[in-house]
Amino acid sequence: MSTEKRIQERDVVIQTIAKLMIPFIQLYGLYVMVGTEGAGGGFQGGTVLAASFILLVVAFGVDKGRMKMPEGWNAVFKSLGLYLYAGVGGLLCIILSLGAAEYLNYYGIPLAKIIGGPATRGFWVGNIVEVGIGVTVMAAFVSIFYDLVRKEESVEEEGGAEK
Amino acid sequence: MKKLHLLPTVALLSVILLGAMFMYVVEDIPAFGDPNSPPNKYVPLPISIDADGLAGSLDAGVVPAELKTKIAEIGYTRENHFPSLEEGNYKIDKTEEGWDVLITKGEKYEEYHPGPEKWYFIKEELGGKLKVYRYSIPVRWQEKTEEETGLPNMVTSGLADYRGYDTMYEETVIFTAAISVIMLLRRREKL
C-alpha cells in the first residue's frame, strides 16, 4: 500500500475531531504550564503540548505534522528552554547582582530591590523558569516521536517494495 | 527433561520481591495527611529530664541551662550548622500542648530568611518529664514558602525554587534523551 493511498484513506471523523480539539489542548497545555496557582508545572504542561502535536501527526500524517512543527524549530526550542532556565534565570542572578547572589538565587536579581523580593521571585520562578522547562519537554517529546514515526514508515516502504 | 529457564525465573522472582517490598513500605508509612505523624510534624530527640522548676523557666521565656547542654550533647551546635540557643536570638511561645522555641537564624542568611522560625517543641509528659522534639521540614515549608518565594503553590516553589538545581538537571536529562534518539534513529539523507 503506497503512502498516498493511506493518506487518502484517513477517517474524516478523526480529522474533524482533531481539528476541533487541538487548539483547546494547546490552550490547556499553556494554562497548566504557566498557571502557578493551579496544579501542574512545566513538565506536565510541556507533555500536554507535545500530545497535541502527536494527535496532529496521528490524524493528518507525518508530512502535515512536520509542516506545522518543523524539525529545525524543534531543535531550536529544545535548547531555548534550557537557555531560559540555566542561562537567563541563573546567570542574571550572578551578573546583574554583580556577584552578590549565588547561581539560581532569584532573590539577588536587582528587580527584587525595586518591586519587592517575593513578588519578583515568584514572577521569575513561576513563569519564566516553568516556561523554559515546558518548551524543552515539548520539543524533546515531539522530536523523539518524529524520529520513531520516520523509522516505522521507512520499514513499511521497504516491506512494500519487496512484494 | 524440561530445561530450566534460569533468567526468566530470576526476573520473575525479583519482580515479586520488589512488589512485596513496595507493599511493606506502603503499610509502614504513616496515614496520608495525618498532621501529627513524625514526617509531617516533629521528630523526637533523645532528651528526657525532670520538669521540676524548668517549666516555670520556660513559661518565663528562658530555655534552662540544663536543657541547653542536653541539646548541645546530641550535636545540635553552631559548629554543626544548627542555630544556637543564645540570649536574645530565640523566643518561646506557650501553646496548649507545650512550648514552641522559635530561633532567629541570623548570620549570612539574615537578608534572605529574616524572622524567627519554629525549631524545637518542648512537651511535658505525664511522668513529670520534659520531652524535646525538633520541628520537621514540612512545617517550616508550609509556614514560610509564600513569604519567601512569593508563590501560592507549595509544589512549584519546591520544584523550581528550593530545588532549582535538581529540576535544571532533570531538564538536561530529557534534553540528552532527545539528542540520543536523534543520533541513533535520524537518517541524514532525509534531513
mmCIF file of C-alpha atoms in Angstrom:
data_model
loop_
_atom_site.group_PDB
_atom_site.id
_atom_site.type_symbol
_atom_site.label_atom_id
_atom_site.label_comp_id
_atom_site.label_asym_id
_atom_site.label_seq_id
_atom_site.Cartn_x
_atom_site.Cartn_y
_atom_site.Cartn_z
ATOM 1 C CA MET A 1 0.000 0.000 0.000
ATOM 2 C CA SER A 2 1.524 3.310 -1.027
ATOM 3 C CA THR A 3 1.806 6.355 1.229
ATOM 4 C CA GLU A 4 -0.590 8.488 -0.845
ATOM 5 C CA LYS A 5 -3.284 5.858 -0.729
ATOM 6 C CA ARG A 6 -3.007 5.592 3.046
ATOM 7 C CA ILE A 7 -3.345 9.367 3.392
ATOM 8 C CA GLN A 8 -6.487 9.293 1.251
ATOM 9 C CA GLU A 9 -7.976 6.610 3.434
ATOM 10 C CA ARG A 10 -7.767 8.683 6.600
ATOM 11 C CA ASP A 11 -11.003 8.998 8.522
ATOM 12 C CA VAL A 12 -12.970 12.246 8.145
ATOM 13 C CA VAL A 13 -14.398 11.920 11.663
ATOM 14 C CA ILE A 14 -10.955 11.683 13.235
ATOM 15 C CA GLN A 15 -9.684 14.655 11.234
ATOM 16 C CA THR A 16 -12.631 16.871 12.166
ATOM 17 C CA ILE A 17 -12.465 15.982 15.850
ATOM 18 C CA ALA A 18 -8.698 16.547 15.883
ATOM 19 C CA LYS A 19 -9.131 19.939 14.193
ATOM 20 C CA LEU A 20 -11.639 20.909 16.892
ATOM 21 C CA MET A 21 -9.627 19.601 19.812
ATOM 22 C CA ILE A 22 -6.045 20.634 19.064
ATOM 23 C CA PRO A 23 -6.450 24.379 19.864
ATOM 24 C CA PHE A 24 -8.121 23.602 23.165
ATOM 25 C CA ILE A 25 -5.478 21.042 24.092
ATOM 26 C CA GLN A 26 -2.759 23.598 23.379
ATOM 27 C CA LEU A 27 -4.553 26.275 25.400
ATOM 28 C CA TYR A 28 -4.883 23.845 28.285
ATOM 29 C CA GLY A 29 -1.210 22.950 27.991
ATOM 30 C CA LEU A 30 -0.257 26.619 28.226
ATOM 31 C CA TYR A 31 -2.570 27.078 31.219
ATOM 32 C CA VAL A 32 -1.015 24.131 33.027
ATOM 33 C CA MET A 33 2.489 25.325 32.159
ATOM 34 C CA VAL A 34 2.190 28.965 33.251
ATOM 35 C CA GLY A 35 -0.517 28.944 35.906
ATOM 36 C CA THR A 36 1.411 28.737 39.141
ATOM 37 C CA GLU A 37 -1.717 28.942 41.266
ATOM 38 C CA GLY A 38 -3.221 25.746 39.930
ATOM 39 C CA ALA A 39 -1.938 22.227 39.742
ATOM 40 C CA GLY A 40 0.806 21.305 37.309
ATOM 41 C CA GLY A 41 4.009 22.884 36.105
ATOM 42 C CA GLY A 42 6.489 22.845 33.277
ATOM 43 C CA PHE A 43 6.831 19.092 32.864
ATOM 44 C CA GLN A 44 3.087 18.431 32.756
ATOM 45 C CA GLY A 45 2.290 21.399 30.522
ATOM 46 C CA GLY A 46 5.054 20.506 28.085
ATOM 47 C CA THR A 47 3.759 16.950 27.853
ATOM 48 C CA VAL A 48 0.209 18.154 27.117
ATOM 49 C CA LEU A 49 1.551 20.448 24.380
ATOM 50 C CA ALA A 50 3.548 17.564 22.903
ATOM 51 C CA ALA A 51 0.416 15.402 22.982
ATOM 52 C CA SER A 52 -1.386 17.964 20.820
ATOM 53 C CA PHE A 53 1.296 17.698 18.133
ATOM 54 C CA ILE A 54 1.250 13.911 18.349
ATOM 55 C CA LEU A 55 -2.521 13.988 17.800
ATOM 56 C CA LEU A 56 -1.914 16.177 14.756
ATOM 57 C CA VAL A 57 0.516 13.625 13.327
ATOM 58 C CA VAL A 58 -1.834 10.726 14.084
ATOM 59 C CA ALA A 59 -4.775 12.407 12.380
ATOM 60 C CA PHE A 60 -3.136 14.119 9.389
ATOM 61 C CA GLY A 61 0.082 12.205 8.785
ATOM 62 C CA VAL A 62 3.744 12.948 9.350
ATOM 63 C CA ASP A 63 4.173 15.360 6.457
ATOM 64 C CA LYS A 64 1.446 17.762 7.623
ATOM 65 C CA GLY A 65 2.769 17.481 11.179
ATOM 66 C CA ARG A 66 6.280 18.332 10.029
ATOM 67 C CA MET A 67 4.903 21.325 8.149
ATOM 68 C CA LYS A 68 3.249 22.685 11.313
ATOM 69 C CA MET A 69 6.146 21.870 13.619
ATOM 70 C CA PRO A 70 9.377 21.677 11.594
ATOM 71 C CA GLU A 71 12.297 19.771 12.997
ATOM 72 C CA GLY A 72 14.559 22.786 12.774
ATOM 73 C CA TRP A 73 12.264 24.689 15.126
ATOM 74 C CA ASN A 74 12.174 21.629 17.343
ATOM 75 C CA ALA A 75 15.934 21.739 17.736
ATOM 76 C CA VAL A 76 15.787 25.465 18.481
ATOM 77 C CA PHE A 77 13.060 25.060 21.111
ATOM 78 C CA LYS A 78 14.903 22.195 22.768
ATOM 79 C CA SER A 79 17.946 24.330 23.525
ATOM 80 C CA LEU A 80 15.936 27.520 24.079
ATOM 81 C CA GLY A 81 14.171 26.045 27.095
ATOM 82 C CA LEU A 82 17.450 25.082 28.711
ATOM 83 C CA TYR A 83 18.866 28.532 27.952
ATOM 84 C CA LEU A 84 15.834 30.146 29.583
ATOM 85 C CA TYR A 85 16.320 28.113 32.724
ATOM 86 C CA ALA A 86 20.065 27.859 33.104
ATOM 87 C CA GLY A 87 21.243 30.871 31.129
ATOM 88 C CA VAL A 88 18.826 33.679 31.807
ATOM 89 C CA GLY A 89 17.281 32.626 35.102
ATOM 90 C CA GLY A 90 20.648 31.660 36.512
ATOM 91 C CA LEU A 91 23.243 33.979 35.032
ATOM 92 C CA LEU A 92 21.022 37.040 35.506
ATOM 93 C CA CYS A 93 21.206 36.394 39.221
ATOM 94 C CA ILE A 94 25.011 36.498 39.218
ATOM 95 C CA ILE A 95 25.753 39.141 36.585
ATOM 96 C CA LEU A 96 23.049 41.674 37.400
ATOM 97 C CA SER A 97 23.668 41.422 41.122
ATOM 98 C CA LEU A 98 27.439 41.787 40.450
ATOM 99 C CA GLY A 99 28.310 38.519 42.118
ATOM 100 C CA ALA A 100 26.377 39.113 45.312
ATOM 101 C CA ALA A 101 23.917 36.260 44.793
ATOM 102 C CA GLU A 102 24.548 32.606 44.122
ATOM 103 C CA TYR A 103 23.578 30.740 40.983
ATOM 104 C CA LEU A 104 19.792 30.259 40.754
ATOM 105 C CA ASN A 105 19.219 32.612 43.682
ATOM 106 C CA TYR A 106 16.363 34.653 42.249
ATOM 107 C CA TYR A 107 16.345 36.873 45.313
ATOM 108 C CA GLY A 108 19.533 38.509 44.088
ATOM 109 C CA ILE A 109 18.022 39.989 40.910
ATOM 110 C CA PRO A 110 18.068 43.815 41.240
ATOM 111 C CA LEU A 111 14.398 43.920 40.256
ATOM 112 C CA ALA A 112 13.774 42.442 43.701
ATOM 113 C CA LYS A 113 15.046 45.642 45.285
ATOM 114 C CA ILE A 114 12.569 47.749 43.279
ATOM 115 C CA ILE A 115 9.368 45.741 43.188
ATOM 116 C CA GLY A 116 9.813 43.785 46.397
ATOM 117 C CA GLY A 117 11.538 40.469 46.878
ATOM 118 C CA PRO A 118 8.995 37.648 46.968
ATOM 119 C CA ALA A 119 6.841 39.052 44.144
ATOM 120 C CA THR A 120 9.779 39.242 41.726
ATOM 121 C CA ARG A 121 10.986 35.852 42.745
ATOM 122 C CA GLY A 122 7.537 34.418 42.148
ATOM 123 C CA PHE A 123 7.423 36.009 38.695
ATOM 124 C CA TRP A 124 10.792 34.579 37.631
ATOM 125 C CA VAL A 125 10.248 31.159 39.071
ATOM 126 C CA GLY A 126 6.582 30.774 38.270
ATOM 127 C CA ASN A 127 6.549 31.988 34.704
ATOM 128 C CA ILE A 128 9.949 32.101 33.045
ATOM 129 C CA VAL A 129 11.535 29.031 34.585
ATOM 130 C CA GLU A 130 8.406 26.928 34.152
ATOM 131 C CA VAL A 131 8.028 28.024 30.525
ATOM 132 C CA GLY A 132 11.665 27.063 29.980
ATOM 133 C CA ILE A 133 11.020 23.574 31.325
ATOM 134 C CA GLY A 134 7.806 23.211 29.310
ATOM 135 C CA VAL A 135 9.351 24.277 25.986
ATOM 136 C CA THR A 136 12.225 21.814 26.347
ATOM 137 C CA VAL A 137 9.951 18.930 27.324
ATOM 138 C CA MET A 138 7.555 19.629 24.449
ATOM 139 C CA ALA A 139 10.291 19.848 21.814
ATOM 140 C CA ALA A 140 12.076 16.754 23.128
ATOM 141 C CA PHE A 141 8.970 14.589 23.084
ATOM 142 C CA VAL A 142 7.847 15.769 19.656
ATOM 143 C CA SER A 143 11.329 15.186 18.243
ATOM 144 C CA ILE A 144 11.503 11.644 19.682
ATOM 145 C CA PHE A 145 8.071 10.911 18.237
ATOM 146 C CA TYR A 146 9.052 12.190 14.774
ATOM 147 C CA ASP A 147 12.141 10.003 14.712
ATOM 148 C CA LEU A 148 10.209 6.889 15.725
ATOM 149 C CA VAL A 149 7.471 7.591 13.151
ATOM 150 C CA ARG A 150 10.017 8.021 10.377
ATOM 151 C CA LYS A 151 11.586 4.684 11.225
ATOM 152 C CA GLU A 152 8.190 2.933 11.097
ATOM 153 C CA GLU A 153 7.306 4.424 7.705
ATOM 154 C CA SER A 154 10.607 3.590 6.049
ATOM 155 C CA VAL A 155 10.352 -0.026 7.278
ATOM 156 C CA GLU A 156 6.873 -0.291 5.776
ATOM 157 C CA GLU A 157 8.075 1.152 2.473
ATOM 158 C CA GLU A 158 10.879 -1.383 2.287
ATOM 159 C CA GLY A 159 8.459 -4.187 3.016
ATOM 160 C CA GLY A 160 6.134 -2.979 0.278
ATOM 161 C CA ALA A 161 8.971 -2.781 -2.257
ATOM 162 C CA GLU A 162 9.809 -6.433 -1.679
ATOM 163 C CA LYS A 163 6.292 -7.547 -2.501
ATOM 164 C CA MET B 1 13.736 -33.379 30.909
ATOM 165 C CA LYS B 2 12.436 -29.873 30.626
ATOM 166 C CA LYS B 3 15.095 -27.195 30.511
ATOM 167 C CA LEU B 4 15.076 -24.815 33.448
ATOM 168 C CA HIS B 5 14.749 -21.231 32.296
ATOM 169 C CA LEU B 6 17.053 -19.530 34.741
ATOM 170 C CA LEU B 7 16.866 -15.944 33.579
ATOM 171 C CA PRO B 8 13.050 -15.629 33.400
ATOM 172 C CA THR B 9 12.755 -17.291 36.802
ATOM 173 C CA VAL B 10 15.196 -14.857 38.373
ATOM 174 C CA ALA B 11 13.441 -11.934 36.714
ATOM 175 C CA LEU B 12 10.020 -13.077 37.942
ATOM 176 C CA LEU B 13 11.332 -13.623 41.475
ATOM 177 C CA SER B 14 12.951 -10.200 41.599
ATOM 178 C CA VAL B 15 9.748 -8.551 40.383
ATOM 179 C CA ILE B 16 7.703 -10.379 43.035
ATOM 180 C CA LEU B 17 10.213 -9.409 45.740
ATOM 181 C CA LEU B 18 10.081 -5.794 44.613
ATOM 182 C CA GLY B 19 6.292 -5.850 44.775
ATOM 183 C CA ALA B 20 6.397 -7.312 48.274
ATOM 184 C CA MET B 21 8.848 -4.613 49.343
ATOM 185 C CA PHE B 22 6.596 -1.871 47.988
ATOM 186 C CA MET B 23 3.637 -3.374 49.848
ATOM 187 C CA TYR B 24 5.644 -3.399 53.070
ATOM 188 C CA VAL B 25 6.704 0.212 52.547
ATOM 189 C CA VAL B 26 3.137 1.294 51.843
ATOM 190 C CA GLU B 27 1.986 -0.456 55.012
ATOM 191 C CA ASP B 28 4.748 1.164 57.032
ATOM 192 C CA ILE B 29 4.286 4.824 56.075
ATOM 193 C CA PRO B 30 2.045 6.966 58.276
ATOM 194 C CA ALA B 31 -1.538 7.612 57.274
ATOM 195 C CA PHE B 32 -1.798 10.145 54.488
ATOM 196 C CA GLY B 33 -2.436 13.643 55.713
ATOM 197 C CA ASP B 34 -2.003 12.835 59.392
ATOM 198 C CA PRO B 35 -0.731 16.189 60.663
ATOM 199 C CA ASN B 36 0.869 14.746 63.781
ATOM 200 C CA SER B 37 2.877 11.948 62.182
ATOM 201 C CA PRO B 38 6.646 12.432 62.542
ATOM 202 C CA PRO B 39 7.444 13.307 58.927
ATOM 203 C CA ASN B 40 4.707 15.931 58.925
ATOM 204 C CA LYS B 41 5.096 17.477 62.349
ATOM 205 C CA TYR B 42 8.063 16.839 64.559
ATOM 206 C CA VAL B 43 10.852 14.399 65.300
ATOM 207 C CA PRO B 44 11.542 13.272 68.878
ATOM 208 C CA LEU B 45 15.030 13.914 70.241
ATOM 209 C CA PRO B 46 16.606 11.602 72.817
ATOM 210 C CA ILE B 47 16.208 14.112 75.655
ATOM 211 C CA SER B 48 14.244 13.464 78.797
ATOM 212 C CA ILE B 49 14.822 15.413 82.022
ATOM 213 C CA ASP B 50 12.832 16.178 85.145
ATOM 214 C CA ALA B 51 10.418 19.020 84.754
ATOM 215 C CA ASP B 52 10.774 20.360 88.324
ATOM 216 C CA GLY B 53 11.405 24.080 88.139
ATOM 217 C CA LEU B 54 12.174 24.043 84.437
ATOM 218 C CA ALA B 55 8.549 24.570 83.380
ATOM 219 C CA GLY B 56 8.429 27.889 85.221
ATOM 220 C CA SER B 57 11.606 28.981 83.478
ATOM 221 C CA LEU B 58 10.112 28.046 80.105
ATOM 222 C CA ASP B 59 6.950 29.949 80.934
ATOM 223 C CA ALA B 60 9.095 32.994 81.644
ATOM 224 C CA GLY B 61 10.610 32.705 78.149
ATOM 225 C CA VAL B 62 14.064 31.374 79.026
ATOM 226 C CA VAL B 63 15.475 27.992 77.985
ATOM 227 C CA PRO B 64 17.127 26.458 81.089
ATOM 228 C CA ALA B 65 20.870 25.826 81.027
ATOM 229 C CA GLU B 66 20.419 22.076 81.620
ATOM 230 C CA LEU B 67 18.297 21.777 78.516
ATOM 231 C CA LYS B 68 20.846 23.767 76.505
ATOM 232 C CA THR B 69 23.664 21.418 77.472
ATOM 233 C CA LYS B 70 21.490 18.383 76.670
ATOM 234 C CA ILE B 71 20.756 19.803 73.213
ATOM 235 C CA ALA B 72 24.439 20.559 72.673
ATOM 236 C CA GLU B 73 25.324 16.987 73.694
ATOM 237 C CA ILE B 74 23.400 15.464 70.781
ATOM 238 C CA GLY B 75 25.385 17.658 68.443
ATOM 239 C CA TYR B 76 22.914 20.447 67.721
ATOM 240 C CA THR B 77 25.544 23.153 67.914
ATOM 241 C CA ARG B 78 26.687 26.025 65.782
ATOM 242 C CA GLU B 79 29.737 24.055 64.671
ATOM 243 C CA ASN B 80 27.387 21.505 63.077
ATOM 244 C CA HIS B 81 25.397 24.275 61.346
ATOM 245 C CA PHE B 82 22.441 24.254 63.696
ATOM 246 C CA PRO B 83 21.217 27.580 65.036
ATOM 247 C CA SER B 84 22.454 28.170 68.553
ATOM 248 C CA LEU B 85 20.308 28.973 71.569
ATOM 249 C CA GLU B 86 21.949 32.209 72.702
ATOM 250 C CA GLU B 87 20.398 35.019 74.663
ATOM 251 C CA GLY B 88 18.222 37.237 72.525
ATOM 252 C CA ASN B 89 18.016 35.166 69.337
ATOM 253 C CA TYR B 90 15.172 32.910 70.446
ATOM 254 C CA LYS B 91 11.747 33.301 71.920
ATOM 255 C CA ILE B 92 9.279 30.881 73.434
ATOM 256 C CA ASP B 93 5.600 30.627 72.558
ATOM 257 C CA LYS B 94 3.383 28.784 75.002
ATOM 258 C CA THR B 95 0.715 26.667 73.322
ATOM 259 C CA GLU B 96 -1.871 24.295 74.731
ATOM 260 C CA GLU B 97 0.354 21.264 74.225
ATOM 261 C CA GLY B 98 3.718 22.625 75.220
ATOM 262 C CA TRP B 99 6.277 25.241 74.306
ATOM 263 C CA ASP B 100 7.474 26.247 70.843
ATOM 264 C CA VAL B 101 11.049 27.517 70.650
ATOM 265 C CA LEU B 102 11.448 29.973 67.764
ATOM 266 C CA ILE B 103 15.003 30.823 66.714
ATOM 267 C CA THR B 104 16.251 33.646 64.526
ATOM 268 C CA LYS B 105 18.990 32.150 62.379
ATOM 269 C CA GLY B 106 20.965 35.295 61.753
ATOM 270 C CA GLU B 107 24.383 35.011 60.145
ATOM 271 C CA LYS B 108 24.678 35.085 56.381
ATOM 272 C CA TYR B 109 21.074 34.294 55.611
ATOM 273 C CA GLU B 110 19.559 37.159 57.568
ATOM 274 C CA GLU B 111 18.816 39.055 54.373
ATOM 275 C CA TYR B 112 17.013 36.133 52.767
ATOM 276 C CA HIS B 113 15.325 34.480 55.718
ATOM 277 C CA PRO B 114 14.545 37.133 58.305
ATOM 278 C CA GLY B 115 12.411 36.441 61.318
ATOM 279 C CA PRO B 116 12.198 33.588 63.784
ATOM 280 C CA GLU B 117 11.433 30.018 62.739
ATOM 281 C CA LYS B 118 9.840 27.211 64.730
ATOM 282 C CA TRP B 119 12.723 24.967 65.711
ATOM 283 C CA TYR B 120 12.149 22.965 68.925
ATOM 284 C CA PHE B 121 8.958 21.786 70.578
ATOM 285 C CA ILE B 122 9.081 21.010 74.312
ATOM 286 C CA LYS B 123 6.329 18.996 75.936
ATOM 287 C CA GLU B 124 5.662 17.899 79.490
ATOM 288 C CA GLU B 125 4.948 14.187 79.634
ATOM 289 C CA LEU B 126 2.704 12.506 82.194
ATOM 290 C CA GLY B 127 5.528 11.296 84.448
ATOM 291 C CA GLY B 128 6.789 14.812 85.092
ATOM 292 C CA LYS B 129 9.449 14.599 82.389
ATOM 293 C CA LEU B 130 10.220 17.135 79.683
ATOM 294 C CA LYS B 131 10.466 15.727 76.153
ATOM 295 C CA VAL B 132 12.115 17.728 73.390
ATOM 296 C CA TYR B 133 11.079 17.485 69.723
ATOM 297 C CA ARG B 134 12.502 19.084 66.623
ATOM 298 C CA TYR B 135 10.083 20.517 64.064
ATOM 299 C CA SER B 136 10.414 18.760 60.732
ATOM 300 C CA ILE B 137 10.932 20.480 57.395
ATOM 301 C CA PRO B 138 7.306 20.402 56.113
ATOM 302 C CA VAL B 139 6.213 22.677 58.970
ATOM 303 C CA ARG B 140 8.767 25.305 58.050
ATOM 304 C CA TRP B 141 7.886 24.856 54.378
ATOM 305 C CA GLN B 142 4.169 25.398 54.956
ATOM 306 C CA GLU B 143 4.714 28.467 57.048
ATOM 307 C CA LYS B 144 7.479 30.211 55.096
ATOM 308 C CA THR B 145 7.064 29.279 51.431
ATOM 309 C CA GLU B 146 4.705 32.081 50.393
ATOM 310 C CA GLU B 147 6.615 34.716 52.312
ATOM 311 C CA GLU B 148 9.960 33.657 50.861
ATOM 312 C CA THR B 149 9.173 32.811 47.262
ATOM 313 C CA GLY B 150 6.002 34.783 46.537
ATOM 314 C CA LEU B 151 4.361 31.706 45.054
ATOM 315 C CA PRO B 152 0.995 30.497 46.327
ATOM 316 C CA ASN B 153 1.833 26.933 45.284
ATOM 317 C CA MET B 154 3.985 24.817 47.612
ATOM 318 C CA VAL B 155 4.779 22.272 44.910
ATOM 319 C CA THR B 156 6.062 24.816 42.391
ATOM 320 C CA SER B 157 8.179 26.604 44.955
ATOM 321 C CA GLY B 158 9.744 23.307 45.960
ATOM 322 C CA LEU B 159 10.289 22.133 42.409
ATOM 323 C CA ALA B 160 11.634 25.278 40.792
ATOM 324 C CA ASP B 161 12.956 27.392 43.628
ATOM 325 C CA TYR B 162 14.226 25.443 46.628
ATOM 326 C CA ARG B 163 15.349 22.545 44.452
ATOM 327 C CA GLY B 164 16.332 24.548 41.387
ATOM 328 C CA TYR B 165 19.461 22.537 40.647
ATOM 329 C CA ASP B 166 17.547 19.268 40.729
ATOM 330 C CA THR B 167 14.967 20.495 38.232
ATOM 331 C CA MET B 168 17.598 22.006 35.963
ATOM 332 C CA TYR B 169 19.380 18.693 35.580
ATOM 333 C CA GLU B 170 16.119 16.802 35.179
ATOM 334 C CA GLU B 171 15.511 19.052 32.203
ATOM 335 C CA THR B 172 19.032 18.303 30.985
ATOM 336 C CA VAL B 173 18.306 14.572 31.203
ATOM 337 C CA ILE B 174 15.277 14.965 28.929
ATOM 338 C CA PHE B 175 17.336 17.094 26.524
ATOM 339 C CA THR B 176 20.055 14.422 26.459
ATOM 340 C CA ALA B 177 17.481 11.709 25.804
ATOM 341 C CA ALA B 178 16.136 13.614 22.810
ATOM 342 C CA ILE B 179 19.671 14.166 21.457
ATOM 343 C CA SER B 180 20.459 10.459 21.885
ATOM 344 C CA VAL B 181 17.342 9.422 19.966
ATOM 345 C CA ILE B 182 18.280 11.834 17.178
ATOM 346 C CA MET B 183 21.785 10.387 16.978
ATOM 347 C CA LEU B 184 20.515 6.812 16.961
ATOM 348 C CA LEU B 185 17.488 6.989 14.683
ATOM 349 C CA ARG B 186 17.608 10.076 12.474
ATOM 350 C CA ARG B 187 18.668 9.476 8.875
ATOM 351 C CA ARG B 188 20.954 12.042 7.342
ATOM 352 C CA GLU B 189 19.600 11.972 3.783
ATOM 353 C CA LYS B 190 16.090 12.853 4.893
ATOM 354 C CA LEU B 191 17.022 15.977 6.856
#
